[in-house]
Amino acid sequence: MPEDDAALSAEEELTLARLALGEGDLQHAADHVAAALVRSPTLPEAHETLARLNAASGGDLDLFPLGQQAFVGAVVARAHLLAAAGRPAEGLDLLAAATGYAPVTPWAAVPWVTAADLPERLDPERTARILMQVCAAAPDPAPRRLREPLAPYLTLARNAITVHPAHPLLLGAASALARRLGEVTLAVTWATRGVRAQPTKLGEVWLGYAYRSAGRTAEALAALERAVALDPDDLAVYADIAGTLADHGRLDAALGWVDRALAKDPTFDCAVHTAHRLRYLRDGNVDHLVALADFVRDHPDDTHEHGDLAECCRGRPWLGQVTPAGDDAPAPDGSAASAAAVRRLQQLAHPAWAHPPAAYDAAVGLATLDLADLLALLAHPPEAPATALGRVLGGQDPALWTRCAQVWACLGLLHHRTDEPWERSTRRRVLGELAAGDLGPAAEAALFALVTAAWVHPETRADVAALVSGRIAEAAAGPARRDPVVVSLAYLARATPALDPAARATADRLIAGAEGGPLRRLWRRLTALFRSG
């Protein structure tokens, strides 16, 4: 539903619509009315002009055509005309489609949608489906900016329940909408009535969600377990139960439900994602997240969006962001690299990423840089860019920007000559030599790039894990075990796939020994910096 990019106001569009209407040019009048409705969906003058056009055309709906590339204003105008023609259910379908396209716009804030007698002319199941369509456009809970635009649909739900007080599907769908809009008590009431009218799997799920939003966890779990009893093959409910238990710290019980789902279908995506996330939360072993990344890579066609991997990596050292820069970071220069290489790095470098595979994918933008430029960017990082992030980093912590630049230069090296087999590749040789050098910013950046390669390419894991194990053993045996760079290396080891247990234990000891030390203070400063940025 593309929108018109014209900059005319609603009033100006209506002036043109009236002129076209006066000349009998009904199609141009319709185009301008549709544009006016996009600018101001509730403007009375727009609806008056639409009514005049409808009368002049004899109710010609073809003035507002639908199709794959339908203009949202035409969809909304057609919805109002359908309602005026005694076909309000079809009109509501179109308004709900417009809401799905642009939920922040108050498409439904018009008198006919909120009229108390409208539900008398609607089949209650059709009304329920429309409410479910609206729910699909709104997160749970909906942000405040969506609550007012969606409020007319909640009024429709209230009016429909007044007319059909015991319709189970209507009550459940209305509960789902009320829950999203912050009316949690009403959501529980309606969902309870829906289950009482007819116990169904979907009704129990709606009731469970309503209880969960109300903070009534035990009742939420009971309702969801009744849903499982009614339909043992709906594995999404198993994952919901597991998620609810995990949110309250009951990881073992949560994993029990996940395992039940996986026993039925080992490839069910919701259960796989939840299982790996919960196992990582239970023992902190990054191999669970690596297995999840492998699953995501091997199942690219999954239609359901999952945030488990990003959620587990967010804000964690090296998994989701750099560690604070040390005092030995080189001063920004960038003069040794080409201007094009500097611009490319400034566009991409960032102190945070969703997870290591996401960082790898983003760094493909550096794939066309030659080796000399990438090494120059590493040795002589450029100044921070004149962006909002660059100004924050350059103004508050220039060393952190330099660290970001070095990290991304090394991620760029991962994309250098990817046609070469890993063992004999230029990228492995160069990164390996950098990683084996004196422990400092460049070595850490190279090590992170190698660890990222291990996340993305399973055949590199043993090689990278051996290199990281050697470096962590060397650092642990040295005199500066509490030095920030050593502790940062320990966090990097924790992020390494397939690391042997002894090396992982060494990393854990180094991190535990540094609690409250200088890296922890730097970490708090870094977190505050991200918030301010």
XYZ file of C-alpha atoms in Angstrom:
533
model
C 0.000 0.000 0.000
C 2.364 2.748 -1.119
C 1.581 6.304 -0.115
C 1.552 9.381 -2.302
C 4.685 11.455 -1.746
C 3.017 14.787 -2.626
C 3.393 17.467 -0.004
C -0.084 19.014 -0.291
C -2.084 19.371 2.927
C -5.444 17.685 3.410
C -7.225 20.996 2.889
C -5.360 21.628 -0.369
C -6.173 18.134 -1.595
C -9.854 18.711 -0.831
C -9.837 22.013 -2.701
C -8.529 20.200 -5.778
C -11.063 17.397 -5.233
C -13.961 19.888 -5.207
C -12.670 21.577 -8.349
C -12.433 18.216 -10.130
C -15.871 17.239 -8.852
C -17.322 20.490 -10.190
C -15.822 19.736 -13.597
C -17.199 16.198 -13.551
C -13.726 14.655 -13.384
C -14.646 12.022 -10.838
C -11.416 10.008 -10.964
C -9.227 13.007 -10.206
C -11.641 14.010 -7.456
C -11.338 10.504 -5.998
C -7.531 10.634 -6.129
C -7.470 13.910 -4.200
C -10.002 12.680 -1.603
C -7.898 9.566 -1.048
C -4.800 11.713 -0.581
C -6.679 13.949 1.875
C -7.690 10.908 3.941
C -4.045 9.876 4.195
C -3.119 13.346 5.459
C -6.045 13.536 7.918
C -8.148 10.344 8.214
C -10.719 11.876 10.574
C -11.160 15.309 8.954
C -14.937 15.903 8.627
C -14.527 17.852 5.383
C -12.765 14.856 3.806
C -15.683 12.591 4.654
C -18.203 15.184 3.419
C -16.380 15.441 0.080
C -16.221 11.649 -0.134
C -20.011 11.507 0.394
C -20.543 14.094 -2.399
C -18.326 12.094 -4.717
C -20.192 8.915 -3.853
C -23.499 10.545 -4.694
C -22.182 11.975 -7.965
C -20.773 8.611 -9.073
C -23.770 6.560 -8.041
C -21.670 4.620 -5.542
C -18.908 3.656 -7.977
C -16.382 1.742 -5.882
C -14.071 1.400 -8.875
C -12.986 4.995 -8.285
C -10.960 3.514 -5.426
C -9.429 0.343 -6.888
C -7.721 -2.373 -4.916
C -4.756 -4.423 -5.952
C -1.270 -5.461 -4.937
C -0.078 -1.857 -5.107
C -3.246 -0.201 -3.812
C -2.850 3.318 -2.406
C -3.699 3.283 1.307
C -5.924 6.341 0.884
C -7.968 4.502 -1.752
C -8.295 1.499 0.559
C -9.592 3.676 3.393
C -11.981 5.635 1.143
C -13.377 2.378 -0.234
C -13.842 1.111 3.334
C -15.991 4.123 4.223
C -18.048 3.755 1.035
C -18.651 0.061 1.739
C -19.919 0.915 5.205
C -22.230 3.577 3.751
C -23.516 0.997 1.260
C -24.529 -1.371 4.070
C -21.441 -3.574 3.845
C -19.617 -2.630 7.072
C -17.855 -5.975 7.531
C -16.036 -5.509 4.218
C -15.261 -1.934 5.205
C -13.791 -3.052 8.521
C -11.637 -5.604 6.743
C -10.108 -2.808 4.685
C -9.618 -0.516 7.674
C -7.865 -3.354 9.504
C -5.609 -3.818 6.466
C -4.769 -0.104 6.554
C -4.021 -0.435 10.264
C -1.668 -3.300 9.525
C 0.114 -1.094 6.989
C 0.357 1.997 9.222
C -0.829 1.217 12.765
C 0.104 4.630 14.139
C -2.534 6.330 11.949
C -6.112 6.578 13.364
C -7.846 5.059 10.341
C -10.758 3.716 12.407
C -11.440 6.833 14.491
C -14.664 7.568 12.634
C -18.269 7.505 13.921
C -19.492 4.466 12.013
C -16.809 2.187 13.504
C -17.618 3.130 17.108
C -21.408 3.252 16.676
C -23.161 1.158 19.320
C -25.452 -0.470 16.768
C -22.737 -1.531 14.322
C -22.235 -5.024 15.845
C -25.909 -5.782 15.284
C -25.130 -5.764 11.552
C -22.022 -7.905 11.876
C -21.538 -11.626 12.296
C -19.717 -11.997 15.651
C -17.192 -14.418 14.203
C -16.380 -11.908 11.446
C -15.918 -9.225 14.092
C -13.597 -11.530 16.008
C -11.489 -12.141 12.892
C -11.217 -8.406 12.297
C -10.054 -7.860 15.881
C -7.492 -10.635 15.428
C -6.256 -8.906 12.280
C -5.795 -5.697 14.264
C -3.929 -7.614 16.987
C -1.506 -8.877 14.375
C -0.520 -5.260 13.705
C 0.210 -4.423 17.344
C 2.998 -5.651 19.636
C 2.046 -7.046 23.045
C 1.915 -4.683 24.828
C 1.451 -1.949 22.261
C 3.596 1.164 22.706
C 1.742 4.250 23.885
C 1.838 5.847 20.457
C -0.364 3.032 19.112
C -2.956 2.982 21.849
C -5.010 5.955 20.722
C -5.106 4.951 17.024
C -6.234 1.434 18.016
C -8.749 2.544 20.648
C -11.722 2.621 18.197
C -11.296 -1.115 17.669
C -11.521 -1.651 21.414
C -14.760 0.344 21.416
C -15.980 -1.914 18.620
C -15.073 -4.915 20.778
C -17.001 -3.539 23.774
C -20.058 -2.874 21.641
C -19.870 -6.294 20.007
C -19.667 -8.075 23.361
C -22.698 -6.122 24.552
C -24.612 -7.558 21.594
C -23.011 -11.034 21.740
C -22.070 -11.519 25.405
C -21.254 -15.235 25.228
C -19.484 -15.675 21.897
C -16.215 -17.438 22.781
C -14.119 -16.421 19.775
C -15.251 -12.788 20.037
C -14.485 -12.686 23.760
C -11.033 -14.179 23.254
C -10.087 -11.877 20.375
C -11.384 -8.868 22.306
C -9.281 -9.982 25.276
C -6.186 -10.134 23.070
C -6.782 -6.565 21.875
C -7.520 -5.255 25.374
C -4.328 -6.841 26.645
C -2.267 -5.096 24.007
C -3.827 -1.748 24.819
C -3.093 -2.008 28.546
C -6.612 -2.970 29.645
C -5.356 -6.040 31.478
C -8.230 -6.456 33.942
C -10.722 -6.251 31.095
C -8.635 -8.762 29.137
C -8.810 -11.267 31.994
C -12.556 -10.733 32.368
C -13.308 -11.244 28.700
C -10.984 -14.243 28.314
C -12.496 -15.880 31.414
C -15.983 -15.427 30.005
C -14.847 -16.846 26.669
C -13.457 -20.022 28.248
C -16.540 -20.360 30.406
C -18.743 -20.139 27.298
C -16.690 -22.783 25.477
C -13.357 -24.247 26.607
C -11.019 -24.288 23.589
C -7.288 -24.402 23.104
C -7.222 -20.883 21.689
C -9.453 -19.557 24.455
C -7.190 -21.010 27.145
C -4.139 -19.495 25.418
C -5.801 -16.076 25.403
C -6.689 -16.512 29.067
C -3.133 -17.589 29.880
C -1.714 -14.519 28.163
C -4.171 -12.255 29.969
C -3.228 -13.747 33.335
C 0.450 -13.419 32.474
C 0.032 -9.741 31.625
C -1.774 -9.281 34.931
C 1.140 -10.823 36.821
C -0.915 -13.865 37.827
C 1.701 -16.405 36.818
C 0.307 -19.546 38.442
C -3.090 -19.004 36.811
C -1.380 -18.225 33.486
C 0.530 -21.502 33.585
C -2.596 -23.432 34.539
C -4.483 -21.985 31.573
C -1.654 -22.734 29.158
C -1.368 -26.283 30.460
C -5.109 -26.734 29.870
C -4.481 -25.545 26.307
C -1.866 -28.282 25.899
C -4.325 -30.859 27.216
C -6.861 -29.733 24.606
C -4.302 -29.818 21.769
C -1.094 -31.711 22.640
C 0.323 -31.110 19.157
C 0.438 -27.303 19.314
C 4.094 -27.028 20.247
C 4.038 -23.217 20.301
C 2.157 -23.408 23.594
C 4.929 -25.583 25.060
C 7.387 -22.826 24.156
C 5.089 -20.206 25.743
C 4.957 -22.190 28.969
C 8.729 -22.560 28.924
C 9.176 -18.839 28.348
C 6.830 -17.980 31.212
C 8.640 -20.323 33.588
C 12.019 -18.973 32.519
C 10.900 -15.401 33.096
C 10.384 -16.363 36.734
C 13.717 -18.123 37.127
C 12.410 -21.679 36.837
C 14.862 -22.775 34.154
C 14.791 -26.513 34.853
C 11.011 -26.640 34.644
C 11.111 -24.493 31.517
C 13.590 -26.826 29.843
C 11.364 -29.764 30.739
C 8.604 -28.263 28.591
C 11.035 -27.478 25.787
C 12.314 -31.043 25.812
C 8.745 -32.327 25.575
C 8.228 -30.201 22.471
C 11.529 -31.287 20.916
C 10.672 -34.925 21.551
C 7.657 -34.413 19.289
C 9.501 -32.368 16.664
C 13.273 -31.796 16.984
C 13.159 -29.094 14.301
C 10.284 -27.007 15.701
C 11.825 -23.552 15.540
C 10.210 -21.963 18.617
C 11.328 -24.849 20.802
C 14.838 -24.937 19.320
C 15.356 -21.222 19.876
C 13.935 -21.343 23.395
C 15.960 -24.439 24.305
C 19.300 -22.970 23.308
C 18.541 -19.642 24.991
C 17.525 -21.294 28.265
C 20.490 -23.670 28.293
C 22.819 -20.736 27.799
C 21.140 -18.833 30.627
C 21.493 -21.883 32.869
C 25.208 -22.600 32.417
C 26.687 -19.705 30.406
C 28.253 -22.019 27.821
C 28.386 -20.142 24.533
C 28.208 -23.384 22.538
C 24.435 -23.316 23.082
C 24.267 -19.993 21.258
C 26.605 -21.248 18.542
C 24.288 -24.223 18.024
C 21.391 -21.781 17.741
C 23.299 -19.732 15.163
C 23.949 -22.953 13.225
C 20.247 -23.777 13.327
C 19.336 -20.317 12.036
C 21.871 -20.633 9.213
C 20.619 -24.097 8.259
C 16.945 -23.072 8.336
C 16.831 -19.788 6.395
C 13.183 -20.197 5.426
C 11.719 -20.041 8.937
C 8.919 -17.495 8.713
C 8.684 -16.743 12.429
C 10.999 -14.013 13.689
C 13.009 -14.964 16.765
C 15.101 -12.711 18.967
C 16.589 -15.342 21.276
C 20.129 -15.163 19.914
C 20.239 -11.374 19.931
C 18.664 -11.263 23.383
C 21.360 -13.514 24.831
C 24.196 -11.586 23.160
C 22.944 -8.066 23.813
C 25.337 -6.063 25.968
C 27.636 -9.016 26.644
C 31.398 -8.600 26.123
C 32.358 -9.552 22.550
C 29.081 -11.414 22.004
C 27.191 -8.162 21.489
C 29.655 -5.317 21.892
C 33.301 -4.407 22.269
C 34.975 -4.225 25.635
C 36.211 -0.804 26.787
C 39.380 0.441 25.162
C 42.644 0.341 27.061
C 45.168 3.141 27.386
C 47.372 1.792 24.593
C 44.922 2.369 21.743
C 46.580 4.206 18.823
C 45.623 7.806 18.167
C 43.173 8.273 15.281
C 44.925 8.991 12.001
C 43.627 7.158 8.946
C 46.027 8.915 6.600
C 47.581 5.651 5.397
C 44.369 4.239 3.971
C 42.544 5.426 0.882
C 39.751 7.952 1.289
C 37.237 5.399 0.020
C 38.376 2.842 2.608
C 38.118 5.415 5.406
C 34.579 6.347 4.360
C 33.518 2.703 4.176
C 34.849 1.934 7.635
C 33.300 5.071 9.137
C 29.928 4.001 7.738
C 30.110 0.498 9.231
C 32.100 0.624 12.467
C 29.938 0.426 15.582
C 30.622 -0.602 19.181
C 27.645 -3.000 19.289
C 26.093 -5.703 17.110
C 23.216 -8.150 17.461
C 25.503 -11.213 17.634
C 28.759 -12.330 15.979
C 27.122 -13.648 12.759
C 25.361 -10.296 12.379
C 28.704 -8.505 12.729
C 30.169 -10.815 10.090
C 27.306 -10.098 7.700
C 27.570 -6.342 8.229
C 31.316 -6.398 7.548
C 30.710 -7.660 4.006
C 30.586 -3.972 3.142
C 34.374 -3.994 3.528
C 34.867 -6.986 1.228
C 35.998 -4.910 -1.757
C 38.823 -3.177 0.144
C 42.284 -4.461 -0.616
C 44.596 -5.935 1.983
C 46.808 -2.852 2.177
C 43.837 -0.615 3.001
C 42.498 -2.980 5.659
C 45.876 -3.205 7.370
C 46.275 0.562 7.156
C 42.882 1.039 8.813
C 43.974 -1.310 11.585
C 47.328 0.384 12.172
C 46.100 3.957 11.632
C 42.377 4.097 12.488
C 40.542 7.127 11.053
C 38.823 9.868 13.006
C 35.274 9.251 14.203
C 32.679 10.134 11.536
C 30.455 13.207 11.715
C 27.415 11.127 12.674
C 25.438 11.106 15.918
C 27.314 8.009 17.093
C 30.631 9.403 15.916
C 30.084 12.659 17.791
C 29.249 10.796 20.996
C 32.262 8.510 20.768
C 34.627 11.167 19.500
C 33.526 13.625 22.159
C 33.289 11.326 25.183
C 35.631 8.419 24.517
C 37.841 8.727 21.399
C 39.741 5.570 22.348
C 36.530 3.562 22.109
C 35.987 4.743 18.535
C 39.545 3.714 17.684
C 38.853 0.275 19.133
C 35.684 -0.029 17.066
C 37.594 0.908 13.926
C 40.234 -1.739 14.568
C 37.627 -4.412 15.306
C 35.780 -3.701 12.074
C 38.969 -3.545 10.032
C 39.703 -7.094 11.191
C 36.127 -8.167 10.452
C 36.757 -6.795 6.969
C 39.817 -9.054 6.726
C 37.487 -12.041 7.172
C 35.948 -11.180 3.799
C 39.290 -10.921 2.002
C 39.686 -13.557 -0.734
C 37.005 -15.844 0.650
C 37.514 -18.164 -2.299
C 40.786 -19.335 -0.711
C 40.540 -22.499 1.461
C 40.729 -21.509 5.110
C 43.899 -23.401 6.041
C 45.996 -21.735 3.306
C 44.102 -18.476 3.076
C 45.509 -14.976 3.284
C 42.824 -13.990 5.780
C 43.776 -16.793 8.186
C 47.500 -16.084 7.863
C 47.179 -12.332 8.414
C 44.671 -12.562 11.252
C 46.660 -15.365 12.858
C 49.863 -13.334 12.793
C 48.085 -10.332 14.299
C 46.416 -12.471 16.961
C 49.734 -14.018 17.956
C 51.405 -10.638 18.486
C 51.749 -8.659 21.698
C 48.441 -8.734 23.559
C 46.835 -5.384 22.849
C 44.073 -3.749 20.767
C 45.221 -5.085 17.386
C 45.698 -8.643 18.663
C 42.301 -8.577 20.375
C 40.610 -7.246 17.235
C 42.189 -10.023 15.192
C 41.209 -12.644 17.770
C 37.602 -11.420 17.712
C 37.557 -11.694 13.932
C 38.829 -15.268 14.181
C 36.233 -16.091 16.829
C 33.569 -14.620 14.547
C 34.807 -16.853 11.729
C 34.383 -19.833 14.044
C 30.762 -18.832 14.681
C 30.002 -18.605 10.986
C 32.163 -21.408 9.546
C 32.109 -24.646 11.599
C 35.167 -26.021 9.798
C 37.323 -23.286 11.398
C 36.296 -23.973 14.997
C 38.993 -26.381 16.089
C 41.699 -24.163 14.613
C 40.397 -20.979 16.266
C 39.691 -22.670 19.608
C 43.283 -23.957 19.750
C 44.639 -20.472 19.094
C 42.435 -18.867 21.747
C 43.279 -21.613 24.259
C 46.961 -20.944 23.797
C 46.563 -17.213 24.271
C 44.411 -17.528 27.405
C 46.876 -20.000 28.966
C 49.740 -17.633 28.202
C 47.884 -14.663 29.701
C 46.872 -16.588 32.825
C 50.487 -17.545 33.492
C 51.691 -13.957 33.203
C 52.098 -11.412 36.003
C 49.228 -9.133 34.897
C 46.263 -11.463 35.380
C 43.985 -8.620 36.548
C 44.995 -6.271 33.755
C 41.929 -5.111 31.749
C 43.306 -6.462 28.492
C 43.735 -9.932 30.022
C 40.220 -9.886 31.430
C 38.909 -8.713 28.054
C 40.730 -11.672 26.488
C 38.987 -13.929 29.005
C 35.603 -12.605 27.871
C 36.682 -13.248 24.287
C 37.558 -16.815 25.231
C 34.090 -17.214 26.724
C 32.675 -16.213 23.333
C 34.762 -18.784 21.439
C 32.958 -21.797 19.936
C 34.156 -25.287 20.892
C 36.691 -24.014 23.434
C 38.060 -26.828 25.565
C 36.718 -26.966 29.159
C 40.113 -26.254 30.740
C 40.529 -23.013 28.782
C 36.954 -22.023 29.569
C 37.580 -22.616 33.261
C 40.712 -20.473 33.067
C 38.730 -17.663 31.467
C 36.074 -17.937 34.178
C 38.742 -17.653 36.900
C 40.289 -14.579 35.314
C 36.920 -12.873 35.075
C 35.945 -13.813 38.618
C 39.283 -12.504 39.904
C 38.680 -9.129 38.256
C 35.211 -8.472 39.734
C 35.118 -4.875 40.867
C 38.435 -4.169 39.156
C 39.311 -1.596 36.502
C 37.595 -3.445 33.647
C 34.362 -3.570 35.614
C 34.511 0.195 36.136
C 35.306 0.716 32.456
C 32.432 -1.582 31.564
C 29.975 0.512 33.571
C 31.259 3.623 31.797
C 30.878 1.943 28.420
C 27.303 0.865 29.174
C 26.435 4.413 30.233
C 28.001 5.711 27.021
C 25.834 3.399 24.899
C 22.734 4.618 26.705
C 23.655 8.243 26.112
C 24.300 7.523 22.444
